XYZ file of C-alpha atoms in Angstrom:
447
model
C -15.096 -5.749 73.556
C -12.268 -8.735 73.279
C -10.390 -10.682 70.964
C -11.144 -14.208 70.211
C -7.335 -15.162 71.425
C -7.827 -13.553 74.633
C -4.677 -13.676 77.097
C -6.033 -10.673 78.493
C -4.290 -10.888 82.063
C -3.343 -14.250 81.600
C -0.229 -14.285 84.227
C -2.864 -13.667 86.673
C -4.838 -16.826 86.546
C -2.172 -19.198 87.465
C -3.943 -22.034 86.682
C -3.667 -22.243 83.586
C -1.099 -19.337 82.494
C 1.011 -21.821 80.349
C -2.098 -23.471 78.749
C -4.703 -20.629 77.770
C -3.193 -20.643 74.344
C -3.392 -24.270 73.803
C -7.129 -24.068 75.244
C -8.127 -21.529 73.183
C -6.719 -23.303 70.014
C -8.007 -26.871 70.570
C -11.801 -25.404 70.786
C -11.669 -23.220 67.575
C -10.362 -26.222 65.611
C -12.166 -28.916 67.109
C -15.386 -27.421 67.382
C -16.315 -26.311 64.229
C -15.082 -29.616 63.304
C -17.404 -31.320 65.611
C -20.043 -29.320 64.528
C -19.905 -29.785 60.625
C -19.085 -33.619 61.210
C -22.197 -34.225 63.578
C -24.592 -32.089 61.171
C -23.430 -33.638 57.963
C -24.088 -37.357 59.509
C -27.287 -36.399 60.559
C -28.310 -34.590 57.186
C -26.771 -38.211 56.083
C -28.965 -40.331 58.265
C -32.181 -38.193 57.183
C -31.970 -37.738 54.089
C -30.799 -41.855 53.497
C -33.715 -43.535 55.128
C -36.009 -40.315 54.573
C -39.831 -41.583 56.650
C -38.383 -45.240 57.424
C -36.262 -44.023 60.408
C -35.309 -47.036 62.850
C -35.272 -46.289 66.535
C -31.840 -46.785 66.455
C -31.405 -44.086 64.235
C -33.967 -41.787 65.822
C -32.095 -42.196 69.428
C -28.728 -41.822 67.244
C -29.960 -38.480 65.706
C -30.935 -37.472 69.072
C -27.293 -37.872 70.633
C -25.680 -36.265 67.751
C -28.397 -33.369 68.485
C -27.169 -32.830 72.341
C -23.840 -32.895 71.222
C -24.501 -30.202 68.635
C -26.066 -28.231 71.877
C -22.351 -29.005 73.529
C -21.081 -27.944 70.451
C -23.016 -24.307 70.010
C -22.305 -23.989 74.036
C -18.645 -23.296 72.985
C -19.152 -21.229 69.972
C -21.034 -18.626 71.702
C -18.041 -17.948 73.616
C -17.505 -15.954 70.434
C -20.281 -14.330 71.097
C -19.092 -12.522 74.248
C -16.398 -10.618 72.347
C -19.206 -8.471 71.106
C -19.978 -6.919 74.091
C -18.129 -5.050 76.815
C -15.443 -6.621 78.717
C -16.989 -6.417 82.376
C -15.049 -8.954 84.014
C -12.804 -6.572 85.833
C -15.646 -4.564 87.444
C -16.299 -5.124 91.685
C -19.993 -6.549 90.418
C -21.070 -10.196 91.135
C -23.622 -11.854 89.835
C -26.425 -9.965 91.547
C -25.780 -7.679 88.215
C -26.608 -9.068 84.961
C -24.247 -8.417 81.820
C -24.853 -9.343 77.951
C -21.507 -11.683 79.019
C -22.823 -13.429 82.193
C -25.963 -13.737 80.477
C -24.272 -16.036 77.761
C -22.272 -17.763 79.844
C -25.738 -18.965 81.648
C -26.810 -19.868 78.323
C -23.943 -22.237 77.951
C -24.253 -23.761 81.205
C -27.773 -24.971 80.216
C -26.610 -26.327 76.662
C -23.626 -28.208 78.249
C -25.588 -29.769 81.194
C -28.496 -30.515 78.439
C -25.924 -31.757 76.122
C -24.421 -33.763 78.976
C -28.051 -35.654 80.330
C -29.028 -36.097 76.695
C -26.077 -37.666 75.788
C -25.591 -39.945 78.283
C -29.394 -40.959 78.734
C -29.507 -41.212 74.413
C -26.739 -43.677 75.318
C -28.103 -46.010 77.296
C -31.475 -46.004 75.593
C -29.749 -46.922 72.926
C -27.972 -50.345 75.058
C -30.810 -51.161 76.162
C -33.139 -51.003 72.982
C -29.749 -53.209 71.741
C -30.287 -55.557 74.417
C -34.315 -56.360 73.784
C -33.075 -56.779 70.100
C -30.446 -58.911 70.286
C -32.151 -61.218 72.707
C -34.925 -60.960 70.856
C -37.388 -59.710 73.309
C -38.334 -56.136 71.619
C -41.043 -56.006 74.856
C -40.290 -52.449 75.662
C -40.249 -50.281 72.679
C -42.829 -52.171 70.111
C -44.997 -48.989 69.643
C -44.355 -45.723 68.684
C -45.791 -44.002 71.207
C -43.756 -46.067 74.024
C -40.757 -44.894 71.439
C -41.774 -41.194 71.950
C -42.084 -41.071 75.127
C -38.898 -42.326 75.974
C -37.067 -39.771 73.452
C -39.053 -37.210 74.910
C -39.067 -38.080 78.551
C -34.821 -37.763 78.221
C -35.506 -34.748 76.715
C -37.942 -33.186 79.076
C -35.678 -34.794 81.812
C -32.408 -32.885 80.519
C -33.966 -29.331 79.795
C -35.156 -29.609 83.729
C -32.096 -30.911 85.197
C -30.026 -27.898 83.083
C -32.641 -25.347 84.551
C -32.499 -26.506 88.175
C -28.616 -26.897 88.505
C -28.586 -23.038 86.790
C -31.316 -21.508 89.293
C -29.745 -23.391 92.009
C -26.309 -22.248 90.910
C -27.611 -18.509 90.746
C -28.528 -18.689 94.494
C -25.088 -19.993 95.464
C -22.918 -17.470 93.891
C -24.911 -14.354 94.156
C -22.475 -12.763 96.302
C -19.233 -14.649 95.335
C -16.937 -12.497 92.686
C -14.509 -15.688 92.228
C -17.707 -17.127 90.094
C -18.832 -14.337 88.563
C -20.296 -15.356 85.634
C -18.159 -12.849 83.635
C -14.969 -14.698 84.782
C -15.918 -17.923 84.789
C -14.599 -18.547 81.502
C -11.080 -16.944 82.249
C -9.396 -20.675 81.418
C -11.615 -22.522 79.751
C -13.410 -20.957 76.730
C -16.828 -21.621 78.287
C -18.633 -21.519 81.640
C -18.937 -24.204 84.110
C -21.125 -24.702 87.289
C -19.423 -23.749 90.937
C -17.584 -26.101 92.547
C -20.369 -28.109 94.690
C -22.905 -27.772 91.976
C -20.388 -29.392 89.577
C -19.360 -32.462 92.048
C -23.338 -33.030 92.469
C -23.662 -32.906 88.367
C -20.873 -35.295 87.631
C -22.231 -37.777 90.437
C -25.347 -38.347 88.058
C -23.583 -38.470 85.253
C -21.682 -41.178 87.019
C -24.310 -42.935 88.207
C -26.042 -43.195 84.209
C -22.656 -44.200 83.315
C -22.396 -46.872 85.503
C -25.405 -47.830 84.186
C -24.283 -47.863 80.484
C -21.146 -49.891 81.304
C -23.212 -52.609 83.003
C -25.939 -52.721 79.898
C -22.886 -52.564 77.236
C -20.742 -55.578 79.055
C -24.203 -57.654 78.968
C -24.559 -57.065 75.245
C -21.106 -57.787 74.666
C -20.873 -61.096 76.284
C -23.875 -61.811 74.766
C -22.996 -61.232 71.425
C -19.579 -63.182 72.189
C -21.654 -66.787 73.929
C -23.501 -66.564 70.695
C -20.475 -66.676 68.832
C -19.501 -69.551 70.163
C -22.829 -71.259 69.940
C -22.878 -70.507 65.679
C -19.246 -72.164 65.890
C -20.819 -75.156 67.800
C -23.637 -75.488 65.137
C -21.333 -74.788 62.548
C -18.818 -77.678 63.584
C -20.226 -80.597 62.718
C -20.568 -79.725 59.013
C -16.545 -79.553 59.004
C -14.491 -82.590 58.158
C -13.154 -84.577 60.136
C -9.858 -83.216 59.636
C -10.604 -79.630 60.136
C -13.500 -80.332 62.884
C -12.543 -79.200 66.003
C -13.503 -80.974 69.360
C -15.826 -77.936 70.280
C -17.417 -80.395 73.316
C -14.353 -79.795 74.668
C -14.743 -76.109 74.577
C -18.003 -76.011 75.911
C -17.712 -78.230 79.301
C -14.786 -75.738 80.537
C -14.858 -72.775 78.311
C -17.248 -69.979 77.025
C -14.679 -68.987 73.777
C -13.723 -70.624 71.633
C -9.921 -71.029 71.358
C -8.140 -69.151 68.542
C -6.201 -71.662 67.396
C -9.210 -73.272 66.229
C -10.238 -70.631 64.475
C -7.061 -70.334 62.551
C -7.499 -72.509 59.366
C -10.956 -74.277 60.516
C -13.513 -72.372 58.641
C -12.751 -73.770 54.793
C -15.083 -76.070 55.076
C -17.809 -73.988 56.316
C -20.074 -72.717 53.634
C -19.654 -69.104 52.592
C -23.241 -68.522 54.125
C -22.023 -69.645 57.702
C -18.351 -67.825 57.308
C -20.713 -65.177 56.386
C -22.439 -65.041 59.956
C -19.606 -65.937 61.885
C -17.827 -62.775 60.735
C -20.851 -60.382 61.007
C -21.105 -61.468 64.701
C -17.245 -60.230 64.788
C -18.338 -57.088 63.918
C -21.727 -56.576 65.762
C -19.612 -57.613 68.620
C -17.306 -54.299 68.043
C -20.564 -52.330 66.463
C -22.787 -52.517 69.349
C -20.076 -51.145 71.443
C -18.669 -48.602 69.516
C -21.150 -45.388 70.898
C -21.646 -46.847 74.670
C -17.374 -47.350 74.384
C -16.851 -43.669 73.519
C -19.293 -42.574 76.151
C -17.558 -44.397 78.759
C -14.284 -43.447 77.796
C -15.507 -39.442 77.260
C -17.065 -39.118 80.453
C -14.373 -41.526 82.906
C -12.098 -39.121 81.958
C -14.375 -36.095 81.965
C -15.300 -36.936 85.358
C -11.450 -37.919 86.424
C -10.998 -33.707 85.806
C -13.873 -32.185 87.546
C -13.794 -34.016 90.847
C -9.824 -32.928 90.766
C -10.249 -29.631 89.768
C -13.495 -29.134 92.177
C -11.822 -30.221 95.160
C -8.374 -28.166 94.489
C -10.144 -25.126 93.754
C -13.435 -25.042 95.849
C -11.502 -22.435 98.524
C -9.445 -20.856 96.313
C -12.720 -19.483 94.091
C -14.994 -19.187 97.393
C -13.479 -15.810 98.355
C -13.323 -12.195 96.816
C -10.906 -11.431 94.017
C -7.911 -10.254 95.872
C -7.727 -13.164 98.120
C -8.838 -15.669 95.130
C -5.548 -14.330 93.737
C -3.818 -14.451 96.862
C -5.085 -17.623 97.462
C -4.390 -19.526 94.451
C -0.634 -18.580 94.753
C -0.090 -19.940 98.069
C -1.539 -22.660 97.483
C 0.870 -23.524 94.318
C 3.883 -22.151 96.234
C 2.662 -24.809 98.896
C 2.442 -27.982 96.635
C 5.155 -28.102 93.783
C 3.465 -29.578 90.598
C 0.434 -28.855 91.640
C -0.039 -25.714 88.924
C 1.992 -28.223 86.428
C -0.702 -31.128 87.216
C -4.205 -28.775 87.139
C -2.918 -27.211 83.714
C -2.484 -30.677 81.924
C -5.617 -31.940 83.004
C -6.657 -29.052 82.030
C -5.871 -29.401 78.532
C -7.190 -32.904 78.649
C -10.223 -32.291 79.296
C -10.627 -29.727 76.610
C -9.341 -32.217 73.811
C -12.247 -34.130 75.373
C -14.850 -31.796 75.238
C -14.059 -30.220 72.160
C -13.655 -33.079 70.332
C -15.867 -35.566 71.821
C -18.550 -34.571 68.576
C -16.033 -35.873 66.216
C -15.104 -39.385 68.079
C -19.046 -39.667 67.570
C -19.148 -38.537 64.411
C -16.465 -40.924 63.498
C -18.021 -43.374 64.910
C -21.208 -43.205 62.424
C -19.258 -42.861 59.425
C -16.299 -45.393 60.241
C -19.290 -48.346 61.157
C -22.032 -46.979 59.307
C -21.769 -45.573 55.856
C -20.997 -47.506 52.994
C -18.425 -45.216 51.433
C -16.463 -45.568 54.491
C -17.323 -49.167 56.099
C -15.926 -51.275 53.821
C -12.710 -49.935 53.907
C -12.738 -50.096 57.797
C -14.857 -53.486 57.640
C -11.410 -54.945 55.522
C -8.907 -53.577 58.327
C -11.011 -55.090 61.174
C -10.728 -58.163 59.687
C -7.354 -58.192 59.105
C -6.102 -56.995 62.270
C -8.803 -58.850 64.511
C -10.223 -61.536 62.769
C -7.237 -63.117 60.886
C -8.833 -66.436 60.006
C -9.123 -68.210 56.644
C -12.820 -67.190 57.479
C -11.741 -63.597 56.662
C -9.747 -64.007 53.832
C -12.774 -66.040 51.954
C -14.878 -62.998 52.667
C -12.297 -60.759 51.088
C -11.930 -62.974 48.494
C -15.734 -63.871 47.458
C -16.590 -60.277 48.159
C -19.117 -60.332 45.394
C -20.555 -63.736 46.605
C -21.916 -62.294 49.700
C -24.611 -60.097 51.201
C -22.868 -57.203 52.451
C -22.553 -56.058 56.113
C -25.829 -53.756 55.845
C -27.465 -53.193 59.726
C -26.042 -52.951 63.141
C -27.315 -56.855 63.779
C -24.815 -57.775 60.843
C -28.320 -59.698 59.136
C -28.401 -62.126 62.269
C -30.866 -63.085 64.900
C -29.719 -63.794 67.956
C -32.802 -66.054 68.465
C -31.309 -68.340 65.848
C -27.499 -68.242 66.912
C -28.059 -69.127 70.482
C -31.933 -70.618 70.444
C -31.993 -73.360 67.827
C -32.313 -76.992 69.017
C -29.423 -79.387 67.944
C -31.172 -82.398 67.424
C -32.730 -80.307 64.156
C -30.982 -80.395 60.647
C -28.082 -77.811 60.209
C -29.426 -77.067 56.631
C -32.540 -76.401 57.844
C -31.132 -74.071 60.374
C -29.367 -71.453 57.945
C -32.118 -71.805 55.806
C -34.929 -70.718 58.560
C -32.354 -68.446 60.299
C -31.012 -66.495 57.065
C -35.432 -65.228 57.070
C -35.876 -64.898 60.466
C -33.124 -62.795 61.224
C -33.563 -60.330 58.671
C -37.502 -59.754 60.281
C -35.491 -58.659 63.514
C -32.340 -56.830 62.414
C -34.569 -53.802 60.738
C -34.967 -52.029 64.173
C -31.179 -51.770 64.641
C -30.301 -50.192 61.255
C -28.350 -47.567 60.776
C -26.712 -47.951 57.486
C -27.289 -48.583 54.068
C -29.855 -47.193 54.401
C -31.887 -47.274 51.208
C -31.811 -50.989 51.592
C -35.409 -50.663 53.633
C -36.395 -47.861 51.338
């Protein structure tokens, strides 16, 4: 039996003897946190669009899902207190114990969490990309839109299993990864030091992946920016018309002083698109960004900490002890170093449900988007373009799906020589046939 604050011993784990507390403390607040955020969005998302769920909103649900396995991972750590404390028994792991037992439980949920996560991600850049561009080859059906939910799933469940069994035969005779003591700094249990390297070098290599597929939809999103500005330009006068040729032998943006005090002219329709585009630009992002950021710096930690610690947790538990000491006597700030990474990493992990969360209901909903939508604007997009919106709030279709109502077909795909009236006129119906599949809030609007 334990305590949920447990500094049982604590002075003997040097590595992190000044930051168990703090460890302890950032997962029981920003867990449950995590956990009631993700659940309500997902009850949100469900309930909202009810049998007309998107794909975006299926893969969505399906990331907030893994990260409520990452999330129920750490809260079975309370869990253990229930049952005996065996960690200070000579056994290894060639003895199973209600504890170690659990603690294999929440390796599986984290690496699960982890593949599903990451994999959700970039299914979700690349279903952005065939929209966007306005391809939609890949995921037309529903059984093609199965298969690739399920296949991430199927591949996760196996890859958890295999780095577990494969684990098991590594440490069956090694008491520094004893399941029971595994947790004895963070508040859950980890893979052993090899296993771990070979984990995070996959998740590296999807994240790669995800960075390369999120910078193409970006600077997608931002040359068809500057084509709508081009179309939009000659319907300025002549003096507010900027020379946009100019722009476009030399230059893929368009400058921001011409974006200052240009737009007045423009109809509200075409301020209208030019602003949604700001905000796909940022919207499209927003889930691959946190990824990349989550699991760069998740990744940062456990190379460190595998490499400093592989020999130090390869021997029995009086050397491990031993060990660990010289080797902090040896390198001053090293103990310093591992313990605020430390910490990092658990503000990461423990929180990394609510930057999704956030995420949803920040871009998303309507209670909170507009609020958000008005900030964006005025911090990023401060152009007379913005302040029309603001001001003719009730004169225009609201923000309402990830595409921000546009096709990209139309932005970057219509010929010049035809009439500009014609173009917002065929572009305002085509768009809205394309921007369905990325929707993900207001959501009764497709009821």
């Amino acid at each position: 039996m334990g305590g949920i604050i447990d500094l049982e011993k604590i002075n003997d784990n040097l590595r992190c003897k000044d930051v168990k507390l703090a460890v302890i403390i950032l997962n029981l607040i920003g867990v449950p946190i995590s956990f009631l955020l993700l659940v309500f969005c997902m009850i949100r998302m469900i309930y909202s669009k009810k049998k007309n769920l998107s794909f975006a909103i299926l893969i969505i649900l399906f990331i907030f899902f893994c990260e409520i396995m990452n999330d129920i991972s750490k809260l079975l750590q309370l869990l253990k207190y229930n049952f005996e404390d065996t960690r200070t028994l000579p056994d290894k792991n060639n003895v199973e114990t209600p504890r170690g037992i659990i603690c294999q439980i929440q390796i599986v949920f984290s690496i699960f969490s982890d593949f599903g996560c990451l994999l959700g991600t970039l299914l979700l850049s690349l279903r952005t990309n065939d929209v966007i561009k306005n391809k939609k080859r890949c995921f037309n059906n529903r059984i093609a839109r199965f298969l690739s939910i399920f296949l991430i799933a199927v591949i996760s469940i196996i890859a958890a299993l295999i780095f577990l069994f494969i684990d098991r035969s590594l440490t069956h005779d090694v008491y520094g990864f004893k399941y029971d003591i595994r947790d004895r700094c963070n508040y859950w249990c980890w893979l052993e030091h090899r296993l771990s390297t070979i984990c995070y070098a996959f998740y590296f290599i999807i994240l790669v992946l995800n960075i390369i597929i999120a910078c193409k939809n970006y600077y997608f999103l931002k040359k068809s920016y500057t084509k709508l500005m081009s179309e939009c330009a000659p319907l300025l006068t002549k003096s507010n018309n900027p020379d946009f040729s100019k722009e476009n032998n030399g230059k893929d943006n368009i400058d921001s002083d011409y974006k200052i005090g240009k737009t007045r002219d423009m109809s509200l329709v075409d301020q209208e698109r030019i602003a949604k585009i700001e905000i796909m630009k940022l919207k499209f992002s927003i889930y691959p960004f946190i990824t990349i950021i989550i699991w760069s710096l998740s990744t940062l930690y456990r190379v460190i900490d595998d490499f400093i610690m592989f020999d130090v947790d390869m021997v029995t538990s009086d050397e491990s002890a031993n060990k660990e000491k010289d080797l902090f006597d040896r390198h001053y700030g090293l103990q310093t170093f591992v313990e605020i990474i430390l910490v990092f990493h658990t503000i990461l992990s423990a929180f990394r449900g609510m930057l999704y969360a956030f995420s949803f209901i920040i871009f998303e909903e309507k209670i909170f988007g507009n609020f958000f939508r008005k900030i964006y604007y005025k911090c990023f997009c401060k152009t007379e373009e913005s302040d029309n919106l603001e001001g003719n709030e009730n004169e225009i279709t609201p923000i309402n799906n990830s595409l921000g109502g546009l096709s990209m077909a139309d932005s970057v795909g219509i010929d010049n020589n035809e009439g500009k009236a014609d173009f917002r006129k065929s572009s305002a119906s085509e768009y809205e046939k394309n921007s369905n599949d990325l929707n993900t809030s207001d959501y009764r609007d497709n009821d």
